[in-house]
mmCIF file of C-alpha atoms (C1' of nucleotides) and ligand atoms in Angstrom:
data_model
loop_
_atom_site.group_PDB
_atom_site.id
_atom_site.type_symbol
_atom_site.label_atom_id
_atom_site.label_comp_id
_atom_site.label_asym_id
_atom_site.label_seq_id
_atom_site.Cartn_x
_atom_site.Cartn_y
_atom_site.Cartn_z
ATOM 1 C CA MET A 1286 116.289 84.024 167.563
ATOM 2 C CA GLN A 1287 112.482 83.837 167.677
ATOM 3 C CA ASN A 1288 110.537 82.326 170.073
ATOM 4 C CA LEU A 1289 107.990 79.793 168.822
ATOM 5 C CA SER A 1290 104.209 80.169 168.447
ATOM 6 C CA LYS A 1291 102.253 77.592 170.659
ATOM 7 C CA ASN A 1292 101.580 74.882 168.035
ATOM 8 C CA GLN A 1293 105.401 75.339 166.222
ATOM 9 C CA GLN A 1294 106.785 74.642 170.451
ATOM 10 C CA ILE A 1295 104.539 71.096 170.410
ATOM 11 C CA ILE A 1296 105.966 69.802 167.267
ATOM 12 C CA PHE A 1297 108.890 70.647 167.575
ATOM 13 C CA ASP A 1298 109.570 69.122 171.074
ATOM 14 C CA LEU A 1299 107.792 65.982 169.699
ATOM 15 C CA ILE A 1300 109.957 65.410 166.636
ATOM 16 C CA ASP A 1301 113.505 66.637 168.535
ATOM 17 C CA LYS A 1302 112.980 64.364 171.170
ATOM 18 C CA SER A 1303 112.212 61.637 168.493
ATOM 19 C CA PRO A 1304 115.396 58.935 167.709
ATOM 20 C CA GLU A 1305 114.099 58.775 164.236
ATOM 21 C CA PRO A 1306 112.173 61.378 161.072
ATOM 22 C CA LEU A 1307 108.720 61.969 161.872
ATOM 23 C CA LYS A 1308 105.924 61.425 159.230
ATOM 24 C CA ALA A 1309 103.285 64.830 159.109
ATOM 25 C CA TYR A 1310 100.605 62.293 160.236
ATOM 26 C CA SER A 1311 102.337 60.369 162.657
ATOM 27 C CA ILE A 1312 103.014 63.654 164.232
ATOM 28 C CA LEU A 1313 99.229 64.501 164.428
ATOM 29 C CA PHE A 1314 98.395 61.404 165.840
ATOM 30 C CA ASN A 1315 100.736 62.407 168.436
ATOM 31 C CA VAL A 1316 99.867 65.962 169.092
ATOM 32 C CA GLN A 1317 95.950 65.668 169.492
ATOM 33 C CA LYS A 1318 95.282 64.910 172.968
ATOM 34 C CA ARG A 1319 97.264 68.550 173.025
ATOM 35 C CA GLY A 1320 94.435 70.104 170.797
ATOM 36 C CA ILE A 1321 96.179 70.286 166.947
ATOM 37 C CA LYS A 1322 93.330 68.326 165.532
ATOM 38 C CA ALA A 1323 93.735 68.972 161.523
ATOM 39 C CA PRO A 1324 96.617 68.297 159.071
ATOM 40 C CA LEU A 1325 97.066 72.397 158.111
ATOM 41 C CA GLN A 1326 98.008 72.458 161.465
ATOM 42 C CA VAL A 1327 100.865 70.358 161.726
ATOM 43 C CA TYR A 1328 102.228 71.595 157.716
ATOM 44 C CA ARG A 1329 101.991 75.421 158.741
ATOM 45 C CA ALA A 1330 104.051 74.419 162.084
ATOM 46 C CA LEU A 1331 106.349 72.072 159.973
ATOM 47 C CA ASP A 1332 106.767 74.716 157.474
ATOM 48 C CA LYS A 1333 107.656 77.274 159.773
ATOM 49 C CA LEU A 1334 110.162 75.281 161.438
ATOM 50 C CA VAL A 1335 111.592 73.982 158.585
ATOM 51 C CA GLU A 1336 111.864 77.975 157.335
ATOM 52 C CA ILE A 1337 114.042 79.054 160.654
ATOM 53 C CA GLY A 1338 115.604 75.951 160.387
ATOM 54 C CA LYS A 1339 114.964 74.262 163.500
ATOM 55 C CA ILE A 1340 113.597 70.760 161.680
ATOM 56 C CA HIS A 1341 114.759 69.193 158.515
ATOM 57 C CA LYS A 1342 112.663 67.488 155.582
ATOM 58 C CA ILE A 1343 114.110 64.429 154.521
ATOM 59 C CA GLU A 1344 113.039 64.356 151.511
ATOM 60 C CA SER A 1345 113.210 61.074 150.438
ATOM 61 C CA ARG A 1346 111.142 59.612 153.302
ATOM 62 C CA ASN A 1347 108.851 62.583 153.063
ATOM 63 C CA ALA A 1348 109.614 62.919 157.255
ATOM 64 C CA PHE A 1349 110.884 65.638 159.231
ATOM 65 C CA ILE A 1350 114.465 65.548 161.772
ATOM 66 C CA ALA A 1351 115.402 67.971 164.233
ATOM 67 C CA CYS A 1352 118.410 70.049 162.761
ATOM 68 C CA GLN A 1353 121.389 68.258 164.623
ATOM 69 C CA ASN A 1354 123.732 71.192 163.605
ATOM 70 C CA SER A 1355 123.313 74.104 165.618
ATOM 71 C CA SER A 1356 124.944 76.424 163.027
ATOM 72 C CA CYS A 1357 122.929 75.267 160.005
ATOM 73 C CA GLN A 1358 120.158 77.584 161.333
ATOM 74 C CA ILE A 1359 119.243 78.721 158.091
ATOM 75 C CA SER A 1360 118.679 75.570 156.337
ATOM 76 C CA LYS A 1361 120.673 75.964 153.253
ATOM 77 C CA ALA A 1362 123.151 73.257 153.007
ATOM 78 C CA THR A 1363 122.047 69.867 154.284
ATOM 79 C CA ALA A 1364 122.879 66.694 154.229
ATOM 80 C CA PHE A 1365 122.073 63.225 155.860
ATOM 81 C CA SER A 1366 122.927 59.552 155.681
ATOM 82 C CA ILE A 1367 119.946 57.430 155.652
ATOM 83 C CA CYS A 1368 120.450 53.763 156.364
ATOM 84 C CA GLU A 1369 118.417 51.924 153.961
ATOM 85 C CA SER A 1370 117.956 49.002 156.329
ATOM 86 C CA CYS A 1371 116.835 49.960 159.517
ATOM 87 C CA GLU A 1372 115.875 54.074 158.454
ATOM 88 C CA LYS A 1373 118.534 55.250 161.010
ATOM 89 C CA VAL A 1374 118.678 58.882 159.834
ATOM 90 C CA THR A 1375 121.881 61.543 160.440
ATOM 91 C CA GLU A 1376 122.561 64.495 159.729
ATOM 92 C CA ILE A 1377 125.851 65.021 158.802
ATOM 93 C CA ASN A 1378 128.328 67.895 160.410
ATOM 94 C CA ASN A 1379 131.337 68.207 157.761
ATOM 95 C CA SER A 1380 133.419 71.034 157.139
ATOM 96 C CA ASN A 1381 135.228 69.650 154.884
ATOM 97 C CA LEU A 1382 131.678 68.857 152.811
ATOM 98 C CA SER A 1383 129.949 71.668 153.645
ATOM 99 C CA LYS A 1384 132.461 74.304 151.854
ATOM 100 C CA TYR A 1385 132.634 72.125 148.845
ATOM 101 C CA LEU A 1386 129.080 71.949 147.711
ATOM 102 C CA THR A 1387 128.772 75.345 149.271
ATOM 103 C CA GLY A 1388 131.754 76.559 147.089
ATOM 104 C CA PHE A 1389 130.470 74.367 143.813
ATOM 105 C CA LYS A 1390 129.891 75.712 140.677
ATOM 106 C CA ASP A 1391 128.617 73.922 137.781
ATOM 107 C CA LYS A 1392 129.615 74.939 134.045
ATOM 108 C CA ASN A 1393 126.396 76.486 133.386
ATOM 109 C CA GLY A 1394 127.461 79.263 135.423
ATOM 110 C CA MET A 1395 124.798 79.298 137.666
ATOM 111 C CA LYS A 1396 125.339 80.139 141.207
ATOM 112 C CA TYR A 1397 123.708 78.260 143.724
ATOM 113 C CA ASN A 1398 122.243 79.538 147.444
ATOM 114 C CA LYS A 1399 120.862 75.902 148.588
ATOM 115 C CA TYR A 1400 121.385 72.187 148.430
ATOM 116 C CA ASN A 1401 120.392 69.113 150.023
ATOM 117 C CA LEU A 1402 121.886 66.325 149.673
ATOM 118 C CA GLU A 1403 121.212 62.818 151.043
ATOM 119 C CA PHE A 1404 123.514 59.672 151.140
ATOM 120 C CA PHE A 1405 122.315 56.195 151.495
ATOM 121 C CA GLY A 1406 124.063 53.076 152.556
ATOM 122 C CA LEU A 1407 123.871 50.432 155.932
ATOM 123 C CA CYS A 1408 124.684 51.624 159.140
ATOM 124 C CA LYS A 1409 127.107 49.682 161.367
ATOM 125 C CA LYS A 1410 124.193 48.227 163.201
ATOM 126 C CA CYS A 1411 123.073 47.056 159.894
ATOM 127 C CA ILE A 1412 126.622 45.834 158.273
ATOM 128 C CA SER A 1413 127.221 44.046 161.410
ATOM 129 C CA LYS A 1414 124.101 42.075 161.346
ATOM 130 C CA LYS A 1415 124.998 40.373 158.121
ATOM 131 C CA SER A 1416 127.598 39.364 158.615
ATOM 132 C CA MET B 1326 120.448 47.078 128.446
ATOM 133 C CA GLN B 1327 117.156 45.380 128.383
ATOM 134 C CA ASN B 1328 114.623 46.400 126.172
ATOM 135 C CA LEU B 1329 112.203 48.323 127.534
ATOM 136 C CA SER B 1330 108.269 47.007 128.002
ATOM 137 C CA LYS B 1331 105.318 48.775 125.946
ATOM 138 C CA ASN B 1332 104.291 50.871 129.235
ATOM 139 C CA GLN B 1333 107.552 51.385 130.533
ATOM 140 C CA GLN B 1334 108.730 52.478 126.966
ATOM 141 C CA ILE B 1335 105.567 54.740 126.166
ATOM 142 C CA ILE B 1336 106.187 56.782 129.619
ATOM 143 C CA PHE B 1337 110.186 56.956 128.849
ATOM 144 C CA ASP B 1338 109.295 58.459 125.649
ATOM 145 C CA LEU B 1339 107.111 61.071 127.027
ATOM 146 C CA ILE B 1340 109.639 61.707 130.151
ATOM 147 C CA ASP B 1341 112.311 62.087 127.322
ATOM 148 C CA LYS B 1342 110.692 64.604 125.178
ATOM 149 C CA SER B 1343 109.551 66.939 128.221
ATOM 150 C CA PRO B 1344 111.769 69.648 128.437
ATOM 151 C CA GLU B 1345 110.920 70.055 132.025
ATOM 152 C CA PRO B 1346 110.424 66.921 134.567
ATOM 153 C CA LEU B 1347 106.847 65.466 134.498
ATOM 154 C CA LYS B 1348 104.754 64.215 137.509
ATOM 155 C CA ALA B 1349 102.925 60.679 138.212
ATOM 156 C CA TYR B 1350 99.567 61.844 137.320
ATOM 157 C CA SER B 1351 100.032 64.298 134.620
ATOM 158 C CA ILE B 1352 102.341 60.877 132.824
ATOM 159 C CA LEU B 1353 99.169 59.682 133.627
ATOM 160 C CA PHE B 1354 96.953 61.979 131.837
ATOM 161 C CA ASN B 1355 99.327 62.214 129.147
ATOM 162 C CA VAL B 1356 99.070 58.524 128.222
ATOM 163 C CA GLN B 1357 95.524 58.195 128.317
ATOM 164 C CA LYS B 1358 95.380 57.517 124.778
ATOM 165 C CA ARG B 1359 97.777 55.375 125.086
ATOM 166 C CA GLY B 1360 95.951 52.366 126.790
ATOM 167 C CA ILE B 1361 97.603 53.410 130.364
ATOM 168 C CA LYS B 1362 94.220 53.856 132.631
ATOM 169 C CA ALA B 1363 96.015 53.590 136.552
ATOM 170 C CA PRO B 1364 97.755 55.124 138.523
ATOM 171 C CA LEU B 1365 99.652 51.815 139.643
ATOM 172 C CA GLN B 1366 100.426 51.405 135.508
ATOM 173 C CA VAL B 1367 102.641 54.613 135.810
ATOM 174 C CA TYR B 1368 103.897 53.964 139.179
ATOM 175 C CA ARG B 1369 105.252 50.612 137.711
ATOM 176 C CA ALA B 1370 106.694 51.614 135.074
ATOM 177 C CA LEU B 1371 108.674 55.115 137.026
ATOM 178 C CA ASP B 1372 110.059 52.777 139.729
ATOM 179 C CA LYS B 1373 111.254 49.875 136.887
ATOM 180 C CA LEU B 1374 112.846 53.543 134.700
ATOM 181 C CA VAL B 1375 114.543 54.454 137.896
ATOM 182 C CA GLU B 1376 115.649 51.336 139.090
ATOM 183 C CA ILE B 1377 117.251 50.920 135.675
ATOM 184 C CA GLY B 1378 118.222 54.583 135.511
ATOM 185 C CA LYS B 1379 116.470 55.575 132.842
ATOM 186 C CA ILE B 1380 115.124 58.269 134.540
ATOM 187 C CA HIS B 1381 115.471 59.974 137.935
ATOM 188 C CA LYS B 1382 113.557 61.499 140.523
ATOM 189 C CA ILE B 1383 113.298 65.104 141.550
ATOM 190 C CA GLU B 1384 112.016 63.931 145.364
ATOM 191 C CA SER B 1385 112.081 67.958 146.435
ATOM 192 C CA ARG B 1386 109.191 68.346 143.237
ATOM 193 C CA ASN B 1387 107.631 64.643 143.075
ATOM 194 C CA ALA B 1388 108.646 65.062 139.552
ATOM 195 C CA PHE B 1389 110.444 62.648 136.940
ATOM 196 C CA ILE B 1390 113.583 63.088 134.204
ATOM 197 C CA ALA B 1391 115.099 61.185 131.592
ATOM 198 C CA CYS B 1392 118.900 60.461 132.646
ATOM 199 C CA GLN B 1393 121.052 62.977 130.440
ATOM 200 C CA ASN B 1394 124.043 61.934 131.487
ATOM 201 C CA SER B 1395 124.850 58.449 129.397
ATOM 202 C CA SER B 1396 127.221 57.260 132.111
ATOM 203 C CA CYS B 1397 124.545 56.953 135.598
ATOM 204 C CA GLN B 1398 122.537 53.898 134.325
ATOM 205 C CA ILE B 1399 122.743 52.431 137.610
ATOM 206 C CA SER B 1400 121.416 55.732 138.916
ATOM 207 C CA LYS B 1401 123.115 55.672 142.268
ATOM 208 C CA ALA B 1402 124.993 59.270 142.023
ATOM 209 C CA THR B 1403 122.560 61.924 141.189
ATOM 210 C CA ALA B 1404 122.977 65.066 140.927
ATOM 211 C CA PHE B 1405 120.581 68.070 140.380
ATOM 212 C CA SER B 1406 120.659 71.859 139.711
ATOM 213 C CA ILE B 1407 116.670 73.826 140.112
ATOM 214 C CA CYS B 1408 115.933 76.706 139.284
ATOM 215 C CA GLU B 1409 113.547 78.128 142.432
ATOM 216 C CA SER B 1410 111.886 80.997 139.974
ATOM 217 C CA CYS B 1411 111.407 79.002 136.505
ATOM 218 C CA GLU B 1412 111.884 75.306 138.115
ATOM 219 C CA LYS B 1413 113.973 74.478 135.238
ATOM 220 C CA VAL B 1414 116.480 70.958 136.293
ATOM 221 C CA THR B 1415 119.347 69.890 135.239
ATOM 222 C CA GLU B 1416 121.255 66.736 135.996
ATOM 223 C CA ILE B 1417 124.616 67.920 136.604
ATOM 224 C CA ASN B 1418 127.605 65.959 135.115
ATOM 225 C CA ASN B 1419 130.432 66.643 136.758
ATOM 226 C CA SER B 1420 133.173 64.600 137.353
ATOM 227 C CA ASN B 1421 134.714 66.344 140.097
ATOM 228 C CA LEU B 1422 131.743 66.028 141.967
ATOM 229 C CA SER B 1423 130.840 62.603 141.700
ATOM 230 C CA LYS B 1424 134.198 61.677 142.367
ATOM 231 C CA TYR B 1425 134.393 63.885 145.805
ATOM 232 C CA LEU B 1426 130.799 62.237 147.094
ATOM 233 C CA THR B 1427 131.479 58.782 145.831
ATOM 234 C CA GLY B 1428 134.823 58.852 147.812
ATOM 235 C CA PHE B 1429 132.895 60.853 151.040
ATOM 236 C CA LYS B 1430 132.923 59.166 154.313
ATOM 237 C CA ASP B 1431 131.794 60.829 157.185
ATOM 238 C CA LYS B 1432 133.455 59.653 160.769
ATOM 239 C CA ASN B 1433 130.023 57.823 161.718
ATOM 240 C CA GLY B 1434 132.291 55.100 159.671
ATOM 241 C CA MET B 1435 129.050 54.558 156.919
ATOM 242 C CA LYS B 1436 130.294 53.919 153.695
ATOM 243 C CA TYR B 1437 127.730 54.599 151.174
ATOM 244 C CA ASN B 1438 126.648 53.583 148.019
ATOM 245 C CA LYS B 1439 123.998 55.578 146.954
ATOM 246 C CA TYR B 1440 123.409 59.456 147.161
ATOM 247 C CA ASN B 1441 121.009 62.223 145.797
ATOM 248 C CA LEU B 1442 122.108 65.953 145.384
ATOM 249 C CA GLU B 1443 119.687 68.755 144.241
ATOM 250 C CA PHE B 1444 120.892 72.229 144.439
ATOM 251 C CA PHE B 1445 118.450 75.280 144.472
ATOM 252 C CA GLY B 1446 119.337 78.513 142.946
ATOM 253 C CA LEU B 1447 118.004 80.763 140.000
ATOM 254 C CA CYS B 1448 119.514 79.728 136.774
ATOM 255 C CA LYS B 1449 120.925 82.835 134.306
ATOM 256 C CA LYS B 1450 117.532 83.054 132.461
ATOM 257 C CA CYS B 1451 115.620 84.039 135.865
ATOM 258 C CA ILE B 1452 119.165 86.376 136.922
ATOM 259 C CA SER B 1453 118.901 88.424 134.071
ATOM 260 C CA LYS B 1454 115.328 88.801 134.720
ATOM 261 C CA LYS B 1455 115.720 90.434 137.567
ATOM 262 C CA SER B 1456 118.203 92.796 136.571
ATOM 263 C "C1'" DT C 563 107.254 22.528 122.601
ATOM 264 C "C1'" DT C 564 106.103 22.005 127.093
ATOM 265 C "C1'" DA C 565 106.503 23.442 131.066
ATOM 266 C "C1'" DC C 566 107.484 26.444 134.217
ATOM 267 C "C1'" DA C 567 109.418 31.204 136.415
ATOM 268 C "C1'" DA C 568 110.027 36.034 135.999
ATOM 269 C "C1'" DA C 569 108.327 40.147 134.629
ATOM 270 C "C1'" DA C 570 104.892 42.748 133.398
ATOM 271 C "C1'" DT C 571 100.053 44.045 132.752
ATOM 272 C "C1'" DG C 572 95.149 44.674 134.247
ATOM 273 C "C1'" DT C 573 91.435 46.967 137.656
ATOM 274 C "C1'" DT C 574 89.667 48.138 141.684
ATOM 275 C "C1'" DA C 575 90.105 50.299 145.828
ATOM 276 C "C1'" DT C 576 92.505 53.220 149.592
ATOM 277 C "C1'" DA C 577 96.162 54.708 151.759
ATOM 278 C "C1'" DT C 578 99.192 58.646 152.659
ATOM 279 C "C1'" DT C 579 100.597 63.410 151.768
ATOM 280 C "C1'" DA C 580 99.664 68.068 151.012
ATOM 281 C "C1'" DT C 581 96.898 72.202 150.301
ATOM 282 C "C1'" DA C 582 92.850 75.178 149.049
ATOM 283 C "C1'" DA C 583 89.505 78.531 151.139
ATOM 284 C "C1'" DC C 584 87.794 81.433 154.870
ATOM 285 C "C1'" DA C 585 86.875 83.019 159.408
ATOM 286 C "C1'" DA C 586 88.252 84.034 164.079
ATOM 287 C "C1'" DT C 587 92.065 85.614 167.383
ATOM 288 C "C1'" DA C 588 96.591 86.540 169.096
ATOM 289 C "C1'" DT C 589 100.953 88.932 168.773
ATOM 290 C "C1'" DA C 590 104.262 92.622 167.762
ATOM 291 C "C1'" DA C 591 104.638 97.055 166.035
ATOM 292 C "C1'" DC C 592 104.005 102.220 165.245
ATOM 293 C "C1'" DG D 1169 95.195 102.023 170.862
ATOM 294 C "C1'" DT D 1170 95.078 101.115 166.253
ATOM 295 C "C1'" DT D 1171 97.132 99.008 162.095
ATOM 296 C "C1'" DA D 1172 99.607 95.439 160.712
ATOM 297 C "C1'" DT D 1173 101.394 90.506 160.511
ATOM 298 C "C1'" DA D 1174 101.622 86.321 162.449
ATOM 299 C "C1'" DT D 1175 99.318 82.399 164.483
ATOM 300 C "C1'" DT D 1176 95.249 79.408 164.622
ATOM 301 C "C1'" DG D 1177 90.412 77.110 163.881
ATOM 302 C "C1'" DT D 1178 87.595 74.351 160.956
ATOM 303 C "C1'" DT D 1179 86.122 71.842 156.760
ATOM 304 C "C1'" DA D 1180 86.903 69.879 152.511
ATOM 305 C "C1'" DT D 1181 89.267 68.387 148.952
ATOM 306 C "C1'" DA D 1182 93.730 68.078 146.025
ATOM 307 C "C1'" DA D 1183 97.763 65.651 145.406
ATOM 308 C "C1'" DT D 1184 101.011 61.633 145.677
ATOM 309 C "C1'" DA D 1185 101.367 56.494 145.917
ATOM 310 C "C1'" DT D 1186 100.327 51.690 147.455
ATOM 311 C "C1'" DA D 1187 97.668 47.170 148.444
ATOM 312 C "C1'" DA D 1188 95.823 43.379 146.878
ATOM 313 C "C1'" DC D 1189 94.629 39.968 143.933
ATOM 314 C "C1'" DA D 1190 93.540 38.562 138.767
ATOM 315 C "C1'" DT D 1191 95.963 37.409 134.443
ATOM 316 C "C1'" DT D 1192 98.685 37.890 130.781
ATOM 317 C "C1'" DT D 1193 103.242 38.373 128.298
ATOM 318 C "C1'" DT D 1194 107.883 37.073 127.950
ATOM 319 C "C1'" DG D 1195 112.064 34.439 129.057
ATOM 320 C "C1'" DT D 1196 114.430 29.969 130.116
ATOM 321 C "C1'" DA D 1197 115.483 25.298 130.388
ATOM 322 C "C1'" DA D 1198 114.354 20.523 130.157
HETATM 323 ZN ZN1 ZN E 2859 120.473 71.415 160.314
HETATM 324 ZN ZN1 ZN E 2860 120.510 50.473 159.899
HETATM 325 ZN ZN1 ZN E 2861 120.898 60.667 134.931
HETATM 326 ZN ZN1 ZN E 2862 115.474 79.540 135.971
#
DNA sequence: TTACAAAATGTTATATTATAACAATATAAC
DNA sequence: GTTATATTGTTATAATATAACATTTTGTAA
């Protein structure tokens, strides 16, 4: 477990304390006071953080969330629940699900070494608001 | 099953006959000779085609593929295999998988009405190239 | 068949997301 | 200490996507 570089640490801290996924340019805006001025500085740190599994990209939202699951440090098996009303995102940590997907083989004979799953629906809060 | 409008049909035909996922601006370039000149015309057709399940968006690639699975016309339960070497994308049609995921409930009590799953690995061709 | 509503189109401009290219600096390994 | 690797800094630009507004077409029903 390598240490993070300065930019990586700044950006990880921001994402980690955020209650919601952050977008790259929102991150940029927030870290400008700490000396990170250019998009590329943000994207490079994000790439690295994703690579080492400290954060994940929510592909359908182009946003980044800290890993909430100490076990997936390789970032190769990710699952999220996304509320389509309030946009709350939670990382799913369910061993039955991860076992099922990690072991999944399709008829095409392809063996997968990585997956990303995004579930969409309404969170509890948003369901109760509607009733 | 409504008919497609002119622009929707042009763009669907292009995607449907493509052996690989197409990106929006590549689509735009290819349909300019047929009178579609602006990105927004492409994106509007894509949005509609996704909504009615004729095509799907491969989120990790920002690209669009025709539905290869006559049963998922509502576009609410999608799974793909993606070769990280040649970028070949195939829609997975596996009833065991779709049953498992459609029925999946996490401990947060959230009920999902939609999911998207992307598997990554090496396709058969690319595996044999390496050996 | 006319009137109304809904969907689709056309067009210009702009917002958002992401990478190319190149130089400099810091960190780790030998 | 020297070399290799990773990280940073910087400017410019590429790629992806939407806002806003006017017009036209299509479907529906009086
Ligand atoms: Zn994680
Ligand atoms: Zn919600
Ligand atoms: Zn499909
Ligand atoms: Zn391949």
